[in-house]
XYZ file of C-alpha atoms in Angstrom:
641
model
C -17.208 -44.462 -31.363
C -15.275 -41.397 -30.425
C -14.633 -40.479 -26.881
C -15.627 -36.745 -26.256
C -15.414 -34.341 -23.195
C -18.520 -32.774 -21.907
C -19.005 -30.335 -19.093
C -21.695 -28.254 -17.450
C -20.857 -24.499 -17.739
C -17.615 -23.796 -15.730
C -17.941 -27.328 -14.064
C -15.914 -30.445 -14.256
C -15.300 -32.214 -17.607
C -16.242 -35.890 -17.930
C -15.566 -38.286 -20.756
C -18.425 -39.971 -22.765
C -18.980 -41.859 -26.053
C -19.909 -39.551 -28.912
C -23.571 -39.690 -30.086
C -25.261 -39.596 -26.582
C -28.123 -37.137 -26.120
C -27.924 -34.041 -24.089
C -30.471 -35.712 -21.449
C -28.064 -38.705 -21.034
C -24.987 -36.428 -20.408
C -26.655 -34.209 -17.876
C -27.740 -37.212 -15.853
C -24.094 -37.779 -15.069
C -23.163 -34.129 -14.708
C -26.176 -32.652 -12.771
C -27.934 -33.263 -9.543
C -31.547 -34.590 -9.615
C -32.855 -31.217 -8.530
C -31.310 -29.363 -11.576
C -32.241 -32.254 -13.927
C -35.780 -32.006 -12.988
C -35.720 -28.100 -13.687
C -33.796 -28.531 -17.131
C -35.955 -28.694 -20.163
C -33.429 -27.605 -22.901
C -29.706 -26.648 -23.185
C -27.470 -24.130 -24.891
C -24.592 -25.700 -26.844
C -22.181 -23.640 -28.992
C -24.496 -20.727 -28.510
C -27.526 -22.608 -29.863
C -30.600 -23.748 -27.770
C -31.285 -27.373 -28.468
C -33.699 -30.036 -27.362
C -32.620 -32.463 -24.630
C -32.887 -35.330 -27.161
C -30.027 -33.670 -29.350
C -27.034 -35.984 -29.934
C -23.626 -34.619 -29.078
C -20.952 -35.523 -31.399
C -17.836 -33.491 -30.176
C -16.406 -31.871 -26.955
C -18.759 -29.219 -25.680
C -19.872 -27.278 -22.789
C -23.586 -27.510 -21.904
C -25.620 -24.313 -20.479
C -28.673 -25.697 -18.749
C -32.033 -24.032 -19.793
C -34.313 -24.274 -16.608
C -38.116 -24.077 -16.547
C -38.191 -20.677 -14.876
C -35.637 -18.828 -16.934
C -36.761 -16.431 -19.765
C -35.480 -18.953 -22.445
C -37.167 -21.648 -20.603
C -40.538 -19.971 -20.414
C -40.376 -19.215 -24.089
C -39.889 -22.881 -24.881
C -42.745 -23.827 -22.515
C -45.035 -21.250 -24.235
C -44.046 -22.275 -27.668
C -44.698 -25.925 -26.848
C -48.116 -24.869 -25.357
C -48.992 -23.440 -28.667
C -48.431 -26.809 -30.355
C -50.407 -28.617 -27.811
C -53.172 -26.083 -28.131
C -53.260 -26.722 -31.911
C -53.179 -30.439 -31.384
C -56.123 -30.121 -29.007
C -58.078 -27.951 -31.596
C -57.592 -30.481 -34.424
C -58.721 -33.401 -32.017
C -61.867 -31.422 -31.203
C -63.006 -29.795 -34.329
C -61.334 -32.156 -36.929
C -58.753 -31.878 -39.686
C -61.039 -29.402 -41.652
C -59.555 -26.785 -39.354
C -56.485 -25.161 -40.896
C -53.543 -24.537 -38.695
C -50.987 -21.826 -39.505
C -48.384 -20.429 -37.135
C -48.150 -20.485 -33.233
C -45.149 -18.717 -31.726
C -44.451 -17.834 -28.077
C -45.059 -13.986 -27.326
C -44.295 -11.894 -24.326
C -46.357 -13.388 -21.366
C -47.820 -16.129 -23.488
C -48.415 -17.519 -26.884
C -50.930 -17.688 -29.681
C -51.904 -19.942 -32.699
C -53.827 -18.825 -35.811
C -56.407 -20.937 -37.173
C -58.711 -20.957 -40.216
C -62.017 -22.110 -38.631
C -65.569 -21.510 -40.332
C -67.216 -21.090 -36.870
C -65.804 -18.574 -34.347
C -64.370 -19.900 -31.164
C -66.571 -19.353 -28.014
C -65.921 -18.984 -24.363
C -67.393 -22.623 -24.073
C -64.808 -23.718 -26.584
C -62.003 -22.439 -24.455
C -63.090 -24.813 -21.688
C -63.220 -27.835 -24.070
C -59.752 -27.011 -25.742
C -58.205 -26.750 -22.165
C -59.696 -30.039 -21.176
C -58.319 -31.661 -24.219
C -54.911 -30.145 -23.637
C -54.963 -31.362 -20.100
C -55.423 -34.798 -21.532
C -52.584 -34.477 -23.780
C -50.408 -33.129 -21.067
C -51.505 -36.140 -19.007
C -50.318 -38.480 -21.579
C -46.573 -37.182 -21.146
C -46.246 -37.469 -25.132
C -42.661 -36.969 -26.392
C -41.888 -34.110 -28.634
C -39.911 -35.931 -31.250
C -37.871 -33.949 -34.087
C -37.044 -35.178 -37.472
C -35.549 -33.641 -40.616
C -37.231 -34.015 -43.968
C -36.604 -32.945 -47.519
C -38.673 -30.169 -49.021
C -40.648 -32.509 -51.254
C -41.390 -34.632 -48.243
C -42.637 -31.763 -46.123
C -44.865 -30.608 -49.035
C -46.282 -33.941 -49.631
C -46.893 -34.596 -45.894
C -48.897 -31.347 -45.459
C -50.794 -31.811 -48.641
C -51.833 -35.104 -47.528
C -52.949 -33.722 -44.189
C -54.960 -31.015 -45.961
C -52.978 -28.205 -44.238
C -52.528 -25.732 -47.144
C -51.109 -22.866 -45.173
C -48.027 -24.969 -44.127
C -47.616 -25.846 -47.788
C -47.481 -22.122 -48.613
C -45.161 -21.563 -45.918
C -42.751 -24.236 -47.115
C -42.999 -23.160 -50.814
C -42.207 -19.716 -49.976
C -38.923 -20.656 -48.299
C -35.512 -21.650 -50.053
C -34.755 -24.476 -47.586
C -33.684 -27.848 -48.824
C -34.724 -29.502 -45.711
C -37.183 -28.772 -42.968
C -37.600 -29.823 -39.211
C -40.762 -31.194 -38.032
C -42.175 -31.752 -34.530
C -44.541 -34.459 -33.479
C -46.331 -35.387 -30.261
C -49.080 -37.919 -30.323
C -49.681 -37.807 -33.917
C -49.812 -34.055 -34.329
C -47.218 -32.964 -36.698
C -46.077 -29.369 -37.080
C -43.428 -27.372 -39.041
C -41.248 -26.005 -36.669
C -37.460 -25.140 -35.936
C -37.978 -25.781 -32.168
C -36.749 -26.586 -29.574
C -39.537 -27.920 -27.385
C -40.100 -29.423 -23.873
C -39.060 -33.048 -23.689
C -42.644 -34.237 -23.404
C -46.176 -32.791 -23.018
C -46.100 -33.505 -19.369
C -43.701 -30.470 -18.752
C -46.697 -28.275 -19.347
C -47.941 -27.728 -15.772
C -49.770 -24.336 -15.832
C -51.532 -22.819 -18.767
C -54.718 -20.934 -19.705
C -56.534 -19.805 -22.894
C -57.026 -16.052 -22.428
C -58.938 -14.644 -25.653
C -59.568 -15.043 -29.385
C -59.143 -12.102 -31.868
C -58.977 -11.751 -35.537
C -55.790 -11.667 -37.510
C -55.049 -11.554 -41.214
C -52.865 -14.306 -42.604
C -49.298 -12.950 -42.740
C -50.644 -9.533 -41.455
C -51.881 -8.683 -44.937
C -55.421 -7.206 -45.285
C -55.748 -8.806 -48.620
C -55.465 -12.291 -47.114
C -57.877 -14.379 -45.308
C -59.031 -13.354 -41.780
C -57.890 -15.996 -39.257
C -58.834 -16.597 -35.621
C -55.966 -15.928 -33.258
C -56.181 -17.913 -30.094
C -54.255 -16.459 -27.294
C -53.007 -18.347 -24.184
C -50.378 -18.194 -21.532
C -48.381 -20.661 -19.656
C -45.876 -20.644 -16.757
C -43.520 -22.982 -15.074
C -45.744 -23.509 -12.077
C -49.460 -22.824 -11.007
C -48.431 -19.980 -8.469
C -46.835 -17.945 -11.350
C -49.933 -18.540 -13.585
C -52.442 -17.367 -10.754
C -50.342 -14.107 -10.240
C -50.489 -13.517 -13.904
C -54.236 -14.165 -14.267
C -54.767 -11.845 -11.238
C -52.604 -9.076 -12.896
C -54.751 -9.560 -16.143
C -57.908 -8.912 -14.182
C -56.427 -5.868 -12.577
C -55.337 -4.623 -15.785
C -58.930 -4.809 -17.117
C -59.911 -2.686 -14.036
C -57.199 -0.238 -14.733
C -57.641 0.047 -18.534
C -57.089 3.618 -19.346
C -59.870 3.596 -21.774
C -62.403 2.526 -19.416
C -61.124 4.928 -16.629
C -60.620 7.868 -19.156
C -64.400 7.720 -19.810
C -65.442 7.159 -16.352
C -63.222 10.035 -14.810
C -63.974 12.266 -17.828
C -60.447 12.795 -18.820
C -60.491 12.233 -22.599
C -62.687 11.240 -25.463
C -62.273 10.221 -29.082
C -64.787 11.024 -31.597
C -65.292 9.264 -34.989
C -66.463 12.576 -36.719
C -63.078 14.048 -35.542
C -61.042 11.125 -36.755
C -59.614 7.970 -34.971
C -56.378 8.291 -33.106
C -57.021 12.009 -32.243
C -57.521 12.897 -28.535
C -60.002 15.306 -27.326
C -58.970 16.512 -23.764
C -62.028 17.065 -21.421
C -61.549 19.657 -18.512
C -60.222 17.176 -16.022
C -57.833 15.509 -18.399
C -56.766 18.965 -19.586
C -56.058 19.977 -15.957
C -54.029 16.717 -15.459
C -51.955 17.369 -18.543
C -51.412 21.031 -17.289
C -49.989 19.774 -14.161
C -47.782 17.461 -15.918
C -46.584 20.127 -18.358
C -45.935 22.705 -15.851
C -43.802 20.376 -13.773
C -41.910 19.408 -16.903
C -41.270 22.969 -17.911
C -40.044 23.953 -14.419
C -37.638 20.986 -14.202
C -36.232 21.945 -17.506
C -35.799 25.437 -16.427
C -33.968 24.340 -13.302
C -31.708 22.236 -15.592
C -30.675 25.182 -17.879
C -32.949 24.272 -20.929
C -34.659 27.075 -22.989
C -38.307 26.562 -24.261
C -39.121 26.641 -27.962
C -42.347 26.585 -30.041
C -42.572 25.462 -33.604
C -45.264 25.108 -36.411
C -47.276 22.065 -37.154
C -46.374 22.000 -40.998
C -43.401 22.638 -43.041
C -42.365 22.688 -46.678
C -41.775 18.970 -47.965
C -38.376 20.099 -48.952
C -37.422 20.139 -45.125
C -38.375 16.577 -44.719
C -36.343 15.778 -47.918
C -33.355 17.371 -46.377
C -33.731 15.976 -42.959
C -33.989 12.257 -44.697
C -37.582 11.589 -43.199
C -38.851 11.119 -46.746
C -36.284 8.502 -47.378
C -36.540 6.614 -44.070
C -39.901 7.554 -42.623
C -42.378 8.283 -45.447
C -44.754 5.463 -44.695
C -45.288 6.992 -41.266
C -46.087 10.331 -42.424
C -49.325 11.878 -43.579
C -49.917 12.771 -47.301
C -48.745 16.271 -48.196
C -50.907 19.213 -48.909
C -50.639 22.116 -51.471
C -50.439 25.578 -50.446
C -49.846 28.172 -53.157
C -48.380 25.518 -55.436
C -45.883 24.574 -52.813
C -46.016 21.106 -51.258
C -46.075 21.167 -47.477
C -46.118 18.213 -44.973
C -47.677 17.980 -41.381
C -44.677 17.270 -38.962
C -43.958 13.818 -37.685
C -40.867 15.176 -35.779
C -39.766 18.497 -34.123
C -36.024 18.238 -34.682
C -35.783 19.912 -38.130
C -37.392 22.878 -36.769
C -34.946 23.107 -33.876
C -32.183 23.037 -36.445
C -33.837 25.918 -38.385
C -33.777 27.910 -35.127
C -30.129 27.038 -34.744
C -29.367 28.349 -38.035
C -31.082 31.796 -37.350
C -27.480 33.224 -36.528
C -23.801 32.211 -36.172
C -22.845 30.207 -33.188
C -19.767 30.218 -31.145
C -18.206 27.363 -29.097
C -18.584 29.584 -26.094
C -22.463 29.177 -26.263
C -22.176 25.430 -25.895
C -24.017 23.297 -24.826
C -27.180 24.622 -26.229
C -30.306 22.981 -24.659
C -33.702 23.374 -26.125
C -36.964 21.797 -25.342
C -40.486 21.778 -26.655
C -43.751 20.131 -25.841
C -44.224 19.624 -29.603
C -47.418 17.982 -31.111
C -46.540 15.747 -33.994
C -48.740 13.605 -36.494
C -47.832 10.156 -37.696
C -49.952 7.563 -39.617
C -50.755 4.509 -37.776
C -53.262 1.826 -39.101
C -56.604 2.133 -37.723
C -56.400 -1.600 -36.378
C -53.172 -0.545 -34.548
C -54.764 2.541 -32.636
C -55.317 1.978 -28.907
C -56.755 4.817 -26.578
C -53.887 7.066 -25.569
C -51.078 4.377 -26.096
C -51.266 4.512 -30.009
C -52.492 7.622 -31.553
C -52.054 9.694 -34.751
C -51.518 13.151 -33.139
C -49.459 13.330 -29.923
C -47.303 15.718 -28.037
C -43.585 14.747 -27.370
C -41.628 16.155 -24.606
C -38.901 16.751 -26.887
C -35.543 18.246 -26.472
C -32.364 18.649 -28.596
C -28.879 19.569 -27.283
C -26.121 20.859 -29.363
C -22.785 20.155 -27.923
C -19.137 20.059 -28.516
C -17.449 16.697 -28.901
C -15.861 16.633 -25.512
C -19.151 17.661 -23.837
C -21.093 14.633 -25.376
C -20.628 12.159 -22.454
C -21.285 14.591 -19.633
C -24.520 15.835 -21.530
C -25.806 12.222 -21.820
C -24.915 11.776 -18.140
C -26.963 15.007 -17.214
C -29.845 13.692 -19.185
C -30.015 10.319 -17.415
C -30.002 12.195 -14.139
C -32.956 14.498 -15.073
C -34.630 11.462 -16.837
C -34.594 9.159 -13.742
C -35.568 12.072 -11.431
C -38.634 12.909 -13.414
C -39.566 9.292 -13.745
C -39.273 8.848 -9.968
C -41.344 11.921 -9.228
C -44.176 10.183 -11.271
C -43.829 7.064 -9.180
C -41.560 4.948 -11.625
C -38.488 3.761 -10.068
C -38.211 0.427 -11.690
C -37.141 0.162 -15.372
C -35.105 -1.698 -18.047
C -32.463 0.030 -20.018
C -31.472 -0.858 -23.504
C -28.602 0.340 -25.594
C -29.705 0.130 -29.255
C -26.893 -0.015 -31.900
C -26.354 0.426 -35.614
C -29.403 -0.803 -37.657
C -29.044 -2.255 -41.265
C -30.131 0.866 -42.974
C -28.226 3.870 -41.528
C -26.748 7.137 -42.474
C -23.322 8.636 -41.375
C -19.876 7.188 -41.006
C -18.919 4.005 -39.021
C -16.475 6.035 -37.122
C -19.265 8.503 -35.833
C -21.620 5.514 -34.999
C -18.805 3.895 -32.877
C -18.028 7.138 -31.255
C -21.524 7.990 -30.276
C -22.260 4.342 -29.253
C -19.366 4.411 -26.949
C -20.413 7.754 -25.346
C -23.932 6.311 -24.536
C -22.215 3.066 -23.102
C -19.748 5.032 -20.936
C -22.478 7.341 -19.538
C -24.498 4.226 -18.500
C -21.603 2.692 -16.972
C -20.438 5.765 -15.047
C -23.984 6.106 -13.836
C -23.839 2.671 -12.601
C -26.967 1.465 -14.601
C -27.526 -1.909 -15.715
C -28.439 -2.260 -19.478
C -28.865 -4.681 -22.283
C -27.437 -4.253 -25.798
C -30.247 -4.226 -28.494
C -28.398 -4.963 -31.527
C -29.446 -3.278 -34.781
C -32.386 -1.275 -33.001
C -30.868 2.123 -33.390
C -32.543 4.854 -35.421
C -31.322 5.380 -38.888
C -29.250 8.464 -37.855
C -27.646 7.268 -34.631
C -27.543 4.864 -31.681
C -29.844 5.414 -28.673
C -30.751 4.521 -25.041
C -34.184 3.450 -24.435
C -35.792 3.287 -20.885
C -38.679 1.014 -20.320
C -40.690 1.837 -17.069
C -42.335 -0.884 -15.093
C -45.801 -0.063 -13.686
C -47.357 -1.294 -10.557
C -48.387 -4.646 -12.343
C -44.906 -5.171 -13.502
C -45.542 -4.345 -17.143
C -43.084 -2.614 -19.286
C -43.704 0.718 -20.962
C -41.328 2.382 -23.561
C -41.026 6.103 -22.566
C -37.662 7.628 -22.587
C -35.166 7.628 -25.351
C -31.773 9.245 -25.887
C -30.347 9.568 -29.375
C -27.012 10.814 -30.621
C -27.015 12.343 -34.083
C -24.183 13.228 -36.249
C -26.449 12.962 -39.424
C -28.741 15.908 -39.210
C -26.041 18.371 -38.379
C -24.284 17.227 -41.587
C -27.417 17.185 -43.762
C -28.287 20.887 -42.734
C -24.674 21.905 -42.740
C -24.883 23.541 -39.316
C -21.699 24.694 -37.769
C -20.240 26.828 -34.986
C -16.990 28.785 -34.748
C -14.340 27.091 -32.785
C -11.665 28.520 -30.529
C -9.490 28.141 -33.570
C -11.682 30.541 -35.600
C -12.592 27.714 -37.981
C -16.056 26.292 -38.612
C -16.872 23.012 -36.886
C -19.859 20.697 -36.952
C -21.715 20.265 -33.458
C -23.124 16.904 -32.093
C -26.782 16.762 -31.650
C -28.689 14.680 -29.143
C -32.247 14.064 -29.361
C -34.175 12.969 -26.222
C -37.594 12.515 -24.892
C -38.079 11.715 -21.191
C -41.767 10.819 -21.081
C -42.141 10.156 -24.858
C -45.565 10.923 -26.026
C -47.667 12.868 -23.289
C -50.648 10.925 -24.449
C -48.988 7.528 -23.814
C -47.351 8.627 -20.589
C -50.631 9.873 -19.176
C -52.281 6.508 -20.368
C -49.545 4.632 -18.380
C -50.208 7.031 -15.416
C -53.924 6.288 -15.323
C -53.256 2.431 -15.344
C -50.489 2.693 -12.875
C -52.534 4.654 -10.395
C -55.882 3.110 -11.454
C -57.044 6.713 -11.795
C -56.335 7.492 -7.982
C -53.607 10.011 -8.747
C -51.276 11.243 -6.033
C -52.579 14.651 -4.673
C -50.344 16.747 -6.592
C -51.279 15.303 -9.872
C -55.100 14.957 -8.963
C -57.013 17.054 -11.500
C -59.613 17.505 -8.647
C -58.135 17.542 -5.171
C -61.321 17.915 -3.112
C -65.100 18.275 -3.476
C -67.462 20.127 -1.180
C -70.485 18.188 -0.066
C -73.399 19.783 1.730
C -75.666 17.529 3.780
C -78.942 19.778 3.240
C -79.767 22.883 1.581
C -79.337 24.679 5.074
C -75.742 24.604 4.589
C -75.701 25.897 1.024
C -74.480 29.402 1.637
C -71.527 28.174 4.142
C -70.611 25.601 1.635
C -70.338 28.033 -1.202
C -68.055 30.324 1.032
C -65.728 27.238 1.917
C -65.671 26.417 -1.866
C -64.679 29.955 -2.960
C -62.130 30.347 -0.162
C -60.430 27.032 -1.102
C -60.531 27.939 -4.850
C -58.687 31.330 -4.006
C -56.102 29.397 -1.950
C -55.217 27.318 -5.094
C -56.973 24.169 -4.112
C -58.364 22.373 -7.272
C -61.800 21.966 -6.023
C -65.322 21.450 -7.162
C -68.694 21.197 -5.427
C -71.802 18.865 -5.235
C -74.746 20.875 -3.767
C -77.459 18.635 -5.387
C -80.525 17.728 -3.301
C -79.187 13.913 -2.946
C -78.385 11.837 0.074
C -74.942 12.564 1.546
C -73.968 8.712 1.110
C -74.746 8.910 -2.690
C -72.730 12.137 -3.068
C -69.763 10.466 -1.245
C -70.063 7.356 -3.518
C -70.063 9.482 -6.539
C -66.871 11.196 -5.237
C -65.253 8.009 -4.530
C -65.920 6.810 -7.997
C -64.205 9.817 -9.478
C -61.150 9.013 -7.358
C -61.250 12.479 -5.527
C -58.641 12.317 -2.870
C -60.557 14.493 -0.387
C -64.459 15.175 0.355
C -65.396 18.200 2.584
C -68.535 17.330 4.380
C -70.553 20.219 5.741
C -73.510 19.955 7.922
C -75.122 22.180 10.753
C -72.290 21.431 13.227
C -69.632 22.486 10.637
C -71.529 25.615 9.668
C -72.070 26.462 13.532
C -68.473 25.887 14.500
C -66.980 27.508 11.028
C -65.178 24.203 10.416
C -65.170 21.247 7.900
C -65.301 17.562 8.084
C -62.680 15.981 5.669
C -63.096 12.483 4.571
C -60.428 10.637 2.520
C -61.218 8.643 -0.559
C -60.422 5.382 1.266
C -63.340 6.161 3.681
C -61.252 7.447 6.726
C -62.027 10.877 8.312
C -59.631 13.422 9.586
C -60.451 15.629 12.603
C -62.495 18.805 12.113
C -60.329 21.727 11.050
C -60.522 25.130 9.555
C -60.586 25.938 6.027
C -57.249 27.491 6.283
C -55.806 24.430 7.992
C -57.192 22.226 5.208
C -55.639 24.584 2.454
C -52.221 24.276 4.280
C -52.660 20.512 4.404
C -53.263 20.463 0.586
C -50.287 22.748 -0.093
C -48.030 20.597 2.153
C -48.848 17.216 0.716
C -48.553 18.578 -2.745
C -45.116 19.937 -2.073
C -43.885 16.753 -0.498
C -44.914 14.779 -3.759
C -42.642 17.003 -5.775
C -45.001 19.473 -7.288
């Protein structure tokens, strides 16, 4: 046998006989503590099982159980263990399909006649725990195509047979634990005992291979973590997320509604929701004015030819609504605002002295989403983008991106988001434009991020068809990521629409175009805000800042005067003068998440004052109406409004 040299990343090299497993190697190379945390390894860029044989000199990178890669392996293995448990309980007539790890968990799709119930969850978890207790090894083996087909046919697992037959592979890898065999590339945990903390979460329907023409399967979702504490935290956050669900709160707080007669994915803003949206839009406009942007308004439809020129019909047609005929001319409802801004640019000749040109628009667009994908405010068919387009000279590109990042992070922070993940998305497989321009624009985005001192990850191939982009995913109070902001460099549309400017040399040149959205879709952003604040918005964003409550009808006239005086002072206020007990009216105001309750009884009427109660139950000292109006103004100003 050959003697080979093996080391742990950046560690001391040691000599071993070839053919030993990764597990054997790390016994000599790692401390016991490290070894107990290691469930897989990366060798030559590939993550492998600890049972993998090492045949040549190599460096081993340990994959630990609490790392992102380690969690993915734990969850993928948990999916196998769950499928194992399901077959043990319900018998081989249940068809197993696929079971990947996903963000925060895993799922497995089953073809089972009877639906899974909540009682079944408990049975499956109990059986999984038994399998875990057995510490059954995950063993991997390679088989030929014919062997794989024969094996799964014998097991009666027709979906697995279909998967194999649709692939061109000559060999397939199988994983087995305790008699359960699955088609899988791996890697997996060394044995089932590594699964220490798991929970089945829910069941949902899913079409086989995502095709509505195929059979409807049952998708069993679960989650798993490296330890019980992390699982408890996750389950707590899931419960908290249910309480914060923007669809539930949107209905309770009377912010928005969706009506089947109007159409799915089309939002109807109720008065309080419209007020919230107005506050958000006014703040957005003011900030853009301060940052030297000019506001535009553009139509909802355009001739279909416009979308042909822009390239959207070539790259985006599946996401657009069907065209309409007007005077024998084909029109299309807009999925984007950018071609309209270019049309405004072309209204007259432009000089290099005008640059940069910064235009912004709260433009409503319409995109086709499958009915099953629609989700409250988060996935809709009609939404408003906080859109902007900057036309600039080549030597202005980097500074403009830098300026956008400054404005972007400032606005996000004002709304309460100061934690985020940043991604630099590069050239996709299908793209337009020259490689030189792609490289140039990608480098400009990269340099702006680095000069700003912002950490980022490269997201290979995830740029849009016309250029690379920066995506910013904000983190909410529960640590969930939401895609909102995007900054995209575009050499393509200026070229397609043949826009130009007169340079200092008297010649015509093509400008660079930057697309950017800071909040993305206002609908989605407001949905995130609702969940982030659990509907209890900061004072400057609260649709209703205060509610006047009288104790008895004897204070009705004075209460009405207070209400009108505060309304004239600019306080967003409403009144509750119903003939109900005060505690009931206070409770109703608290349920509506109103920041302040103004309580008026005989004492307040006599002293010409008000008593102020906060939504958390605390009371402020008695004050005059003017003092309260000044308090509201001061607190709103501090918040950035």
